[in-house]
XYZ file of C-alpha atoms in Angstrom:
746
model
C -3.912 24.227 45.737
C -5.161 24.162 49.116
C -7.652 21.025 50.283
C -11.226 21.711 49.921
C -13.736 20.857 52.695
C -15.885 17.942 51.678
C -19.027 18.095 53.791
C -19.760 21.931 53.554
C -19.647 24.247 50.564
C -16.079 26.246 50.738
C -18.315 29.215 49.297
C -20.042 29.826 52.496
C -17.240 31.407 54.010
C -17.526 34.235 51.628
C -20.909 34.927 52.578
C -20.800 34.276 56.349
C -17.216 35.946 57.211
C -17.013 39.221 57.907
C -14.020 41.692 57.416
C -13.480 42.160 60.984
C -13.908 38.523 62.181
C -12.825 35.119 61.383
C -15.616 33.104 62.916
C -19.198 32.701 62.118
C -21.753 34.273 64.604
C -25.265 33.301 65.195
C -26.293 36.654 64.920
C -24.959 37.007 61.145
C -27.524 34.517 59.831
C -30.994 36.191 60.580
C -32.552 38.404 63.197
C -34.360 35.222 64.245
C -31.387 33.624 64.838
C -29.900 36.179 67.636
C -29.118 33.911 70.408
C -28.150 30.393 70.219
C -30.688 29.364 72.804
C -33.187 29.773 69.948
C -31.520 27.697 67.318
C -32.209 24.028 66.890
C -29.476 21.201 67.544
C -29.122 20.876 63.782
C -28.663 24.328 63.377
C -26.068 24.496 65.988
C -24.161 21.633 64.305
C -24.554 23.326 61.027
C -22.864 26.661 62.257
C -20.190 24.660 64.189
C -19.201 23.085 60.942
C -19.334 26.757 59.204
C -16.787 27.612 61.846
C -14.535 24.849 61.275
C -14.256 25.484 57.632
C -13.519 28.986 58.097
C -10.717 28.071 60.432
C -9.572 25.750 57.551
C -9.772 28.285 54.886
C -7.841 30.659 57.042
C -4.889 28.439 57.174
C -4.868 28.258 53.587
C -4.377 31.643 51.889
C -3.884 30.223 48.237
C -7.546 28.436 48.656
C -8.978 31.593 50.293
C -7.610 33.644 47.148
C -8.818 31.068 44.468
C -12.368 30.955 46.094
C -12.571 34.520 46.664
C -11.165 35.309 43.027
C -13.664 32.573 41.652
C -16.688 34.304 43.353
C -15.507 37.833 42.431
C -14.858 37.348 38.999
C -17.999 35.077 38.301
C -20.114 38.042 38.609
C -22.363 36.440 40.887
C -24.475 37.871 43.616
C -21.800 37.237 46.360
C -21.676 39.545 49.291
C -20.403 39.567 52.691
C -22.274 37.592 55.244
C -23.253 40.712 57.162
C -24.811 42.477 53.902
C -26.256 39.001 52.934
C -27.799 38.599 55.991
C -29.290 42.055 56.167
C -30.773 41.488 52.665
C -32.058 38.094 52.800
C -35.997 37.758 53.265
C -37.700 35.177 55.494
C -38.077 33.185 52.411
C -34.400 32.745 51.688
C -33.681 32.220 55.186
C -36.255 29.554 55.306
C -34.398 27.908 51.941
C -30.921 28.490 53.591
C -32.048 26.524 56.694
C -33.834 23.877 54.649
C -30.978 23.266 52.485
C -28.404 23.437 55.664
C -30.377 20.564 56.841
C -30.238 18.619 53.782
C -26.680 18.710 53.174
C -26.128 18.080 57.064
C -28.509 14.830 56.969
C -27.622 14.047 53.235
C -27.684 10.269 53.489
C -30.925 10.130 55.220
C -32.746 12.410 52.914
C -31.213 10.749 49.689
C -32.646 7.497 51.078
C -36.018 8.324 52.698
C -37.061 11.913 50.897
C -35.745 11.150 47.237
C -38.958 12.887 45.883
C -38.886 16.081 48.137
C -35.251 16.289 47.214
C -36.227 16.044 43.304
C -38.892 18.715 43.675
C -36.493 21.075 45.694
C -33.590 20.629 42.921
C -36.007 21.360 40.005
C -36.964 24.542 41.691
C -33.352 25.398 41.913
C -30.296 24.956 44.280
C -29.086 28.047 46.264
C -26.034 29.501 44.807
C -24.316 29.043 48.084
C -25.145 25.484 48.617
C -24.594 24.618 44.887
C -21.083 23.559 45.172
C -21.519 21.167 48.090
C -24.863 19.795 46.741
C -23.351 19.006 43.285
C -20.457 17.133 44.969
C -23.032 15.115 47.101
C -25.389 14.378 44.295
C -22.641 12.838 42.318
C -20.736 11.320 45.107
C -17.622 13.276 44.376
C -16.475 13.689 48.148
C -13.325 11.926 49.308
C -12.242 10.778 46.174
C -8.654 8.998 46.016
C -8.001 10.715 42.675
C -7.996 14.112 44.709
C -4.628 13.456 46.412
C -3.330 12.738 43.101
C -4.118 16.170 41.556
C -1.103 17.982 42.410
C 1.151 15.323 40.954
C -0.783 15.330 37.659
C -0.234 19.125 37.248
C 3.490 18.330 37.006
C 3.326 16.094 34.121
C 3.129 17.024 30.582
C 0.134 15.964 28.451
C -0.055 15.642 24.903
C -3.247 17.695 24.557
C -1.764 20.858 25.951
C -1.754 22.867 22.832
C -5.312 22.001 21.963
C -6.584 22.810 25.606
C -4.500 26.191 25.168
C -6.227 27.031 22.053
C -9.616 26.488 23.065
C -9.421 28.070 26.680
C -9.680 31.435 25.172
C -12.884 30.383 23.447
C -14.550 29.126 26.748
C -16.994 31.775 28.187
C -14.992 34.595 26.512
C -17.410 37.318 27.902
C -17.370 36.040 31.532
C -14.947 38.116 33.851
C -13.662 35.246 35.541
C -12.318 33.571 32.174
C -10.942 36.713 30.621
C -7.472 36.676 29.103
C -4.529 35.749 31.489
C -6.838 35.372 34.286
C -6.766 33.095 37.107
C -10.061 31.409 35.719
C -8.044 30.183 32.385
C -5.321 28.968 34.452
C -7.329 26.863 36.883
C -9.480 25.734 33.777
C -6.400 24.447 32.017
C -5.197 22.713 34.975
C -8.280 20.697 35.261
C -8.654 19.870 31.707
C -5.096 18.854 31.422
C -5.297 16.724 34.670
C -8.217 14.987 33.274
C -6.382 14.224 29.927
C -3.647 12.434 31.718
C -6.218 10.389 33.818
C -8.320 9.234 30.863
C -5.845 8.809 27.925
C -8.414 7.267 25.564
C -10.672 10.583 25.746
C -7.943 12.925 26.381
C -9.476 16.324 25.502
C -12.581 16.946 23.525
C -14.043 20.397 22.333
C -17.181 21.184 24.497
C -15.938 19.543 27.892
C -14.280 22.935 28.965
C -17.653 24.636 29.284
C -18.634 21.868 31.891
C -15.387 22.375 33.750
C -15.890 26.133 33.594
C -19.156 26.183 35.009
C -17.868 23.782 37.854
C -14.973 26.120 38.423
C -17.623 29.054 38.818
C -18.727 27.120 42.105
C -15.802 25.382 43.466
C -11.854 25.317 43.754
C -10.331 23.459 40.921
C -9.474 20.273 43.017
C -13.175 19.824 43.755
C -14.373 20.863 40.180
C -11.712 18.019 39.122
C -13.183 15.268 41.150
C -16.858 16.303 40.060
C -15.977 16.256 36.463
C -14.199 12.850 36.661
C -17.561 11.484 38.254
C -19.625 13.210 35.561
C -17.331 11.607 32.963
C -17.790 8.167 34.469
C -21.260 8.014 35.921
C -23.247 10.189 33.752
C -22.724 8.772 30.223
C -20.619 11.972 29.266
C -17.344 9.778 28.807
C -19.113 7.953 25.967
C -20.093 11.254 24.649
C -16.655 12.580 24.328
C -14.967 9.349 23.127
C -13.451 9.752 19.724
C -16.095 7.499 18.114
C -18.887 9.380 19.826
C -21.185 6.368 19.688
C -23.156 7.609 22.632
C -23.927 10.984 20.849
C -24.946 9.123 17.926
C -27.422 7.314 20.252
C -28.937 10.341 21.734
C -29.584 11.990 18.148
C -31.478 8.765 17.254
C -33.373 8.634 20.644
C -33.995 12.484 20.186
C -35.266 12.124 16.542
C -37.494 9.316 17.271
C -38.975 11.232 20.247
C -39.592 14.258 17.762
C -41.129 11.885 15.120
C -43.517 10.650 17.853
C -44.526 13.820 19.753
C -43.953 16.391 17.010
C -44.706 14.815 13.583
C -45.188 17.886 11.314
C -41.979 19.361 12.892
C -40.232 16.126 12.097
C -41.535 15.947 8.587
C -40.749 19.606 8.094
C -37.246 18.922 9.023
C -36.955 16.001 6.763
C -38.041 17.931 3.713
C -35.381 20.538 4.838
C -32.596 18.032 5.209
C -32.230 19.412 8.894
C -30.795 16.662 10.933
C -31.064 16.346 14.490
C -27.044 16.806 14.825
C -27.220 19.976 13.517
C -28.804 21.914 16.358
C -29.015 19.099 19.191
C -25.414 17.949 19.348
C -24.122 21.094 21.491
C -27.236 20.416 23.623
C -25.842 17.066 25.011
C -22.213 17.623 24.883
C -22.415 20.832 26.574
C -25.766 20.461 28.596
C -27.239 23.600 27.177
C -24.295 25.815 28.230
C -23.175 27.084 24.829
C -26.998 27.570 23.662
C -28.924 29.030 26.599
C -27.958 32.194 29.053
C -25.973 30.886 31.922
C -28.649 31.219 34.749
C -30.837 29.135 32.606
C -28.287 26.453 31.862
C -27.008 26.441 35.422
C -30.735 25.628 36.442
C -30.831 22.768 33.727
C -27.395 21.551 35.275
C -28.751 21.409 38.850
C -31.454 18.626 37.415
C -28.581 17.098 35.443
C -26.749 16.487 38.353
C -29.744 14.526 39.849
C -31.393 13.006 37.009
C -28.677 12.743 34.313
C -29.334 13.205 30.310
C -33.342 12.872 30.926
C -33.326 16.564 31.378
C -31.544 17.130 28.176
C -34.416 15.279 26.256
C -36.954 16.803 28.163
C -36.002 20.488 27.780
C -35.110 19.960 24.202
C -38.494 18.771 23.169
C -40.053 21.642 25.048
C -38.009 24.065 23.155
C -39.126 22.737 20.193
C -42.854 22.533 21.049
C -42.651 26.202 22.368
C -41.204 27.135 18.845
C -42.806 24.730 16.410
C -45.224 27.056 14.778
C -42.158 29.348 14.031
C -39.780 26.600 12.954
C -42.334 25.064 10.495
C -42.381 28.567 8.351
C -38.595 28.610 7.906
C -36.138 26.953 5.855
C -32.894 25.634 6.887
C -30.968 28.614 7.259
C -33.921 30.547 9.083
C -33.984 27.470 11.565
C -30.311 27.667 12.212
C -30.703 31.622 12.925
C -33.726 30.744 15.178
C -31.802 28.052 17.330
C -28.794 30.572 17.484
C -30.502 33.913 18.267
C -34.126 33.720 18.962
C -34.265 31.005 21.529
C -31.695 32.149 23.816
C -33.395 35.736 23.845
C -36.705 33.834 24.753
C -35.005 32.255 27.663
C -33.805 35.517 29.344
C -36.740 36.031 31.417
C -36.090 32.698 33.406
C -35.817 29.004 33.284
C -39.194 28.467 35.248
C -41.437 28.132 31.982
C -39.043 26.070 29.948
C -38.359 23.659 33.096
C -42.274 23.415 33.449
C -42.834 22.499 29.919
C -39.872 20.266 29.846
C -41.870 18.119 32.726
C -44.990 18.121 30.841
C -43.114 16.231 27.789
C -43.960 12.496 27.733
C -40.989 10.562 28.664
C -40.812 6.772 28.822
C -37.630 5.127 30.199
C -38.946 1.812 28.674
C -38.930 3.257 25.260
C -35.663 4.885 25.344
C -34.182 1.524 26.475
C -36.253 -0.126 23.537
C -34.978 2.682 21.085
C -31.382 2.052 22.559
C -31.584 -1.565 21.661
C -32.760 -0.813 18.154
C -29.896 1.534 17.606
C -27.582 -0.977 18.691
C -29.215 -3.429 16.396
C -28.960 -1.082 13.488
C -25.484 -0.333 14.345
C -24.325 -3.863 14.375
C -25.884 -4.640 11.354
C -24.204 -1.578 9.681
C -20.961 -2.897 10.962
C -21.798 -6.140 9.504
C -22.407 -4.620 6.285
C -19.470 -2.399 6.434
C -17.261 -5.325 7.198
C -19.169 -7.251 4.289
C -18.556 -4.525 2.096
C -15.161 -4.277 3.266
C -14.378 -7.698 2.540
C -15.860 -7.665 -1.126
C -13.780 -4.647 -1.712
C -10.785 -6.248 -0.570
C -11.812 -9.644 -2.574
C -12.468 -7.116 -5.664
C -9.020 -5.707 -5.208
C -7.611 -9.229 -4.936
C -9.325 -10.294 -7.947
C -8.202 -7.059 -10.024
C -4.711 -7.702 -8.854
C -5.057 -11.422 -10.137
C -6.580 -10.155 -13.513
C -3.773 -7.870 -13.913
C -1.237 -10.603 -13.073
C -3.116 -12.930 -15.312
C -2.936 -10.206 -18.313
C 0.716 -9.641 -17.685
C 1.321 -13.385 -17.886
C -0.791 -13.848 -20.919
C 0.859 -10.941 -22.513
C 4.411 -12.533 -21.585
C 3.412 -15.791 -22.898
C 2.035 -14.401 -26.107
C 5.199 -12.193 -26.564
C 7.513 -15.231 -25.835
C 5.263 -17.274 -28.514
C 5.579 -14.306 -31.094
C 9.201 -13.855 -30.385
C 9.789 -17.705 -30.873
C 8.112 -17.791 -34.089
C 9.834 -14.662 -35.175
C 13.357 -16.300 -34.312
C 12.337 -19.591 -35.998
C 11.331 -17.775 -39.131
C 14.563 -15.633 -39.221
C 16.776 -18.698 -38.543
C 15.223 -20.721 -41.364
C 15.407 -17.630 -43.641
C 19.160 -17.687 -42.520
C 19.518 -21.450 -43.091
C 18.094 -21.111 -46.475
C 20.356 -18.357 -47.278
C 23.472 -20.275 -46.005
C 22.371 -23.504 -48.045
C 22.275 -21.526 -51.067
C 25.585 -20.408 -50.448
C 26.901 -23.637 -49.596
C 25.462 -25.044 -52.739
C 27.235 -22.308 -54.644
C 30.554 -22.946 -53.155
C 30.060 -26.875 -53.461
C 29.777 -26.169 -57.128
C 32.716 -23.954 -57.235
C 34.373 -26.468 -55.745
C 33.589 -29.228 -58.099
C 34.424 -26.900 -61.042
C 37.754 -26.123 -59.536
C 38.281 -29.847 -58.872
C 37.516 -30.624 -62.428
C 39.659 -27.916 -63.722
C 42.559 -29.080 -61.536
C 41.927 -32.599 -62.759
C 42.143 -31.327 -66.482
C 45.337 -29.077 -65.544
C 46.850 -32.522 -63.912
C 45.824 -34.539 -66.989
C 47.292 -32.138 -69.280
C 50.731 -31.958 -67.347
C 50.665 -35.913 -67.540
C 50.255 -35.651 -71.414
C 52.919 -33.037 -71.562
C 55.030 -35.420 -69.407
C 54.295 -38.227 -71.686
C 54.632 -36.261 -74.949
C 58.239 -36.613 -76.774
C 60.169 -33.420 -77.036
C 60.451 -31.746 -80.382
C 63.821 -31.441 -81.154
C 63.383 -28.448 -83.564
C 61.663 -26.105 -81.144
C 62.992 -26.850 -77.583
C 62.006 -23.090 -76.455
C 58.250 -23.263 -77.396
C 58.062 -26.347 -75.036
C 59.595 -24.779 -72.296
C 57.128 -21.796 -72.457
C 54.307 -24.251 -72.368
C 55.441 -25.748 -69.663
C 55.663 -22.524 -67.689
C 52.207 -21.590 -68.740
C 50.774 -24.676 -67.470
C 52.684 -24.214 -64.340
C 51.311 -20.776 -63.609
C 47.879 -21.849 -64.284
C 48.460 -24.956 -62.053
C 49.393 -22.515 -59.131
C 46.163 -20.460 -59.771
C 43.921 -23.593 -59.678
C 45.501 -24.572 -56.294
C 44.995 -21.073 -55.048
C 41.427 -21.288 -56.007
C 41.009 -24.615 -54.538
C 42.572 -23.256 -51.430
C 40.006 -20.354 -51.179
C 37.343 -22.755 -51.942
C 38.233 -24.831 -49.086
C 38.328 -21.957 -46.902
C 34.680 -20.662 -47.991
C 33.690 -24.400 -47.461
C 34.864 -24.393 -44.190
C 33.386 -21.119 -43.203
C 29.939 -22.277 -44.648
C 30.070 -25.542 -42.296
C 30.947 -23.397 -39.431
C 27.856 -21.075 -40.027
C 25.753 -24.299 -40.552
C 27.108 -25.738 -37.013
C 26.260 -22.273 -35.277
C 22.675 -22.085 -36.988
C 22.133 -25.920 -35.883
C 23.061 -24.907 -32.371
C 20.710 -21.991 -32.332
C 17.977 -23.995 -33.678
C 18.367 -26.261 -30.760
C 17.954 -23.681 -28.214
C 14.632 -22.501 -29.889
C 11.391 -24.078 -28.722
C 10.274 -27.022 -31.005
C 6.793 -27.539 -32.114
C 5.720 -29.328 -28.681
C 6.972 -26.461 -27.063
C 4.910 -23.961 -28.893
C 2.112 -26.084 -28.708
C 2.474 -26.186 -24.735
C 2.644 -22.352 -24.614
C -0.335 -22.219 -26.605
C -2.031 -24.322 -24.172
C -0.703 -22.367 -21.239
C -2.122 -19.161 -22.953
C -5.607 -20.551 -23.501
C -5.428 -21.905 -19.835
C -4.596 -18.366 -18.502
C -7.194 -16.790 -20.598
C -9.847 -19.132 -19.267
C -8.857 -18.248 -15.751
C -8.901 -14.514 -16.569
C -12.498 -15.027 -17.982
C -13.490 -16.812 -14.860
C -12.044 -14.201 -12.814
C -13.874 -11.508 -14.438
C -17.074 -13.159 -14.199
C -16.456 -13.479 -10.630
C -15.980 -10.043 -10.307
C -19.142 -8.902 -12.244
C -20.962 -11.379 -9.947
C -19.498 -9.709 -6.770
C -20.326 -6.215 -7.889
C -24.075 -7.573 -8.648
C -24.240 -8.892 -5.297
C -22.744 -5.732 -3.618
C -25.583 -3.660 -5.556
C -28.084 -6.142 -4.375
C -27.062 -5.752 -0.871
C -27.014 -2.042 -1.124
C -30.619 -2.190 -2.571
C -31.653 -4.345 0.217
C -30.192 -2.279 2.691
C -31.635 0.876 1.478
C -35.353 -0.896 1.691
C -34.165 -2.108 5.060
C -33.374 1.574 6.363
C -36.639 2.653 4.785
C -38.882 0.064 6.606
C -36.793 0.483 9.974
C -37.263 4.552 9.963
C -41.103 4.131 10.204
C -41.284 0.813 12.087
C -42.138 2.386 15.642
C -45.351 3.630 14.466
C -46.555 0.805 12.346
C -49.088 -1.988 13.600
C -47.718 -5.196 15.437
C -48.306 -7.296 12.410
C -46.359 -4.883 10.124
C -43.695 -5.164 12.467
C -43.765 -9.126 12.603
C -43.330 -8.768 8.773
C -40.531 -5.971 9.216
C -38.798 -8.793 11.475
C -39.321 -11.570 9.012
C -37.825 -9.279 6.231
C -34.983 -8.398 8.650
C -34.369 -12.114 9.109
C -34.800 -12.670 5.286
C -32.024 -9.935 4.852
C -29.829 -11.764 7.313
C -30.181 -14.909 5.515
C -29.266 -13.202 2.219
C -26.282 -11.658 3.943
C -25.018 -15.017 5.242
C -25.733 -16.676 1.584
C -23.910 -13.926 0.092
C -21.082 -14.445 2.578
C -20.815 -18.044 2.042
C -21.014 -17.341 -1.900
C -18.039 -15.036 -1.453
C -16.159 -17.513 0.778
C -16.897 -20.496 -1.846
C -15.568 -18.088 -4.832
C -12.803 -17.016 -2.751
C -11.787 -20.734 -2.253
C -12.239 -21.545 -5.772
C -10.179 -18.661 -6.937
C -7.577 -19.790 -4.382
C -7.947 -23.500 -5.765
C -7.394 -21.884 -9.395
C -4.364 -19.830 -8.276
C -2.840 -23.374 -6.719
C -3.756 -25.076 -10.010
C -2.071 -22.388 -12.076
C 1.004 -22.303 -9.851
C 1.186 -25.910 -9.897
C 1.092 -26.110 -13.776
C 3.386 -23.370 -14.165
C 5.800 -25.150 -12.001
C 5.415 -28.479 -13.722
C 6.117 -26.796 -16.868
C 9.206 -25.105 -15.599
C 10.289 -28.233 -14.178
C 9.788 -29.938 -17.476
C 11.502 -27.456 -19.412
C 14.265 -27.565 -16.950
C 14.578 -31.176 -17.596
C 14.425 -30.890 -21.358
C 17.082 -28.138 -21.105
C 19.348 -30.304 -19.049
C 18.969 -33.317 -21.343
C 19.733 -30.870 -24.250
C 22.724 -29.393 -22.171
C 24.081 -33.050 -21.555
C 23.682 -33.761 -25.367
C 25.551 -30.901 -26.442
C 28.299 -31.746 -23.683
C 28.675 -35.252 -25.068
C 28.698 -33.818 -28.806
C 31.286 -31.213 -27.941
C 33.244 -33.625 -26.193
C 33.171 -36.054 -29.099
C 33.884 -33.162 -31.541
C 36.819 -32.066 -29.327
C 38.218 -35.738 -29.574
C 37.814 -35.639 -33.288
C 39.353 -32.379 -33.857
C 42.205 -33.521 -31.315
C 42.752 -36.743 -33.544
C 42.513 -34.849 -36.528
C 45.173 -32.094 -35.283
C 47.502 -35.054 -34.506
C 46.859 -36.468 -37.972
C 47.535 -33.089 -39.505
C 50.811 -32.294 -37.922
C 51.849 -35.889 -38.586
C 51.333 -35.323 -42.353
C 52.834 -32.062 -42.138
C 56.196 -33.453 -40.368
C 55.881 -35.891 -43.303
C 55.680 -33.657 -46.096
C 58.583 -31.626 -44.587
C 60.579 -34.515 -44.778
C 59.757 -35.461 -48.272
C 60.398 -31.840 -49.129
C 63.799 -31.911 -47.685
C 64.927 -34.973 -49.398
C 63.418 -33.814 -52.794
C 65.267 -30.653 -52.242
C 68.737 -32.371 -51.566
C 68.147 -35.055 -54.552
C 67.345 -32.261 -56.778
C 70.452 -30.241 -55.476
C 72.590 -33.536 -55.973
C 71.197 -33.793 -59.410
C 72.033 -30.201 -60.135
C 75.559 -30.680 -59.010
C 75.906 -33.990 -61.189
C 74.746 -31.799 -64.203
C 76.930 -29.018 -63.792
C 79.991 -31.528 -63.539
C 78.619 -33.294 -66.550
C 78.072 -30.185 -68.461
C 81.866 -29.068 -67.426
C 83.051 -32.413 -68.635
C 81.371 -32.345 -71.865
C 82.124 -28.782 -72.553
C 85.807 -29.681 -71.847
C 85.475 -32.759 -74.431
C 83.591 -30.358 -77.143
C 86.616 -28.016 -76.720
C 89.033 -30.961 -77.250
C 86.971 -31.839 -80.238
C 86.885 -28.323 -81.832
C 90.679 -28.316 -81.235
C 91.116 -31.519 -83.211
C 88.837 -30.407 -85.877
C 90.988 -27.175 -86.118
C 94.057 -29.160 -86.241
C 92.862 -31.503 -88.755
C 92.012 -28.818 -91.185
C 95.130 -27.163 -90.764
C 97.204 -30.308 -91.318
C 95.058 -31.298 -94.168
C 94.566 -34.972 -92.817
C 91.271 -35.172 -94.269
C 90.407 -36.037 -97.585
C 87.210 -34.773 -99.444
C 85.508 -38.128 -99.361
C 85.997 -38.754 -95.956
C 85.940 -35.120 -94.523
C 82.207 -34.490 -94.702
C 81.351 -37.815 -93.241
C 83.801 -36.975 -90.447
C 82.269 -33.823 -89.906
C 78.650 -34.864 -89.742
C 80.194 -37.417 -86.992
C 81.618 -34.780 -85.186
C 78.505 -32.719 -85.142
C 76.496 -35.821 -84.075
C 78.888 -36.349 -81.088
C 78.335 -32.529 -80.264
C 74.648 -32.687 -80.418
C 74.783 -35.769 -78.287
C 77.001 -34.042 -75.705
C 74.838 -31.154 -75.758
C 71.745 -33.228 -75.304
C 73.605 -34.979 -72.188
C 74.721 -31.408 -70.796
C 71.344 -30.066 -70.715
C 68.982 -31.217 -68.128
C 65.469 -32.398 -68.861
C 62.959 -29.314 -69.254
C 59.911 -31.708 -67.956
C 61.963 -32.609 -65.048
C 62.543 -29.218 -63.931
C 58.834 -28.075 -64.447
C 57.821 -30.948 -62.138
C 60.169 -30.175 -59.433
C 59.162 -26.503 -59.665
C 55.536 -27.509 -59.154
C 56.571 -29.540 -56.083
C 58.154 -26.508 -54.590
C 55.028 -24.470 -55.296
C 53.147 -27.214 -53.692
C 55.220 -27.239 -50.384
C 55.210 -23.440 -50.197
C 51.309 -23.264 -50.674
C 51.084 -26.029 -47.773
């Protein structure tokens, strides 16, 4: 956009320039100014400045179009200079001349004639001088940020979507801001540029109405500079901050003024729960631009540019005074409708009445400062209370977490204790069953050993018993039966030995498992830890209850404090001193509560550290005990390994000796069998020879009757002896057969 003239309102060119000329002639101002000789030097200087501005505007077509468009679309009564001069009355001509002199001698007027300037501004700034006067009032001329405006428009703002959304809702019925118009575009540019300059505020709803009013009076670059000054110097930036702390202060001050000046209306508002922010927040955020007709709001904005937010308080109280009787008779919905419809309709006749009533309102700047300090104190205490409550809630949450942790630890310890007791009971039962089985096996082993001893004694008796000559077959059967019984007994003995070994292995396994279980001392320590955890849990629960009670007490004190502070402004000094003492008592109680909370927190941390120390000590002690147990186990297993190795060597040696003995016995038995076979063959040969001799003796008749019987008996005895010598000893065979069975079993 084109640069704007700082010293003279750019809008004047639309009222002084004609369609056929580009310079301002003295005759176009008024009939009384027909010749330059009749004009004063100040008027001539003003006219020279106006002609200079016209020449600058002619060189910048963009600025000319934007200014002409804004004036054409604003619906204001802007006409050409020729038509304006023909219709102006003498009073208007005097006003123009007066404001022209004020603008020309601004610094001197602002310093020496401030009261006259206030009176003129309260009566209203002429429309054509409004742009330059507003810039002069807020000192927005020649701002360095004006040169950055074009660069800011090239940048991207994070608030562009929000600005686009609200542009259509800003003055929707005004021609200058119709959809897709020049007004919407320049409004977007100004709001975007400011959102980039002040990123903390960015964009806030309501600020677009102020910028829109500025754009109705001046081009966008000048409007941007004026808006920046308003935000910085007129408390608007604090109003539009995300926290809106300044708006809360304004609401508090306004409500206190209503309570002082309009007590009945304040009581009615309180009874209907009709808060000040429900109707007055838009007054302060938009300077009545969204609540009053535009001409009325513009007149109020003139005064706002000179006096600041004071006029908003005055006009707001004047509106309430004028409508007090109607508002007292309405409920909440009715009051909202009254503020939205009835009051704007009342002001359509003009702003003079409400402005006159506004300056009849009692406004005390010192009282407002005092209310500001009170509000700051209240907010500080509220913040302290919020911090205290937040801290207490944090402590409460930490205590709950600690309680949950303690409950989990307690449950874990109880589960471990119960599991250990159950495991010990199961192991004890298994040990009892194994002992019973071991006793049974030992008894069976003893019985088997007794039977074996009995069988061995029977065998020894049979070996020692003389053989019966008459029944050799019966003796051999008995020996075989005994051998079978001996084999069965030895098999049973071997089974008993295997069962005994299995029982011994089970006993060793159970003993190992018993060593891994906690002993009585460990159980006692676990019980002590469980009791300590439950005690700490009880202390934590008690502390939590105390903190909750303290929070409730603080809330009660705070409510009483709020009840006292709401009516303090109209109490007597004595009551105020009592209230101050109560406030000090409240502060002391807060500090005491904070100290107690810190003490409890320190105790809680100390208990946690003691608990952790005890847990670590128990874990260390258990680890040492387990280490000692493992070392003992390693030693025992090493010794057992060595013993088993020695036993294995001994068993191998015995096995080798037994194998050698078995081989020697087998060789001896084979040798005896061979000798017996040879002896039997020799004896059979002799028997054959004797039988042959017998037959020969019978045939030859060499035997007589007396000697033949004797001779036959001798021969039979010899045959029996030879047979006896030929047959092997059956007892020897049975003993050799038993040795073979034993070697096979081994």
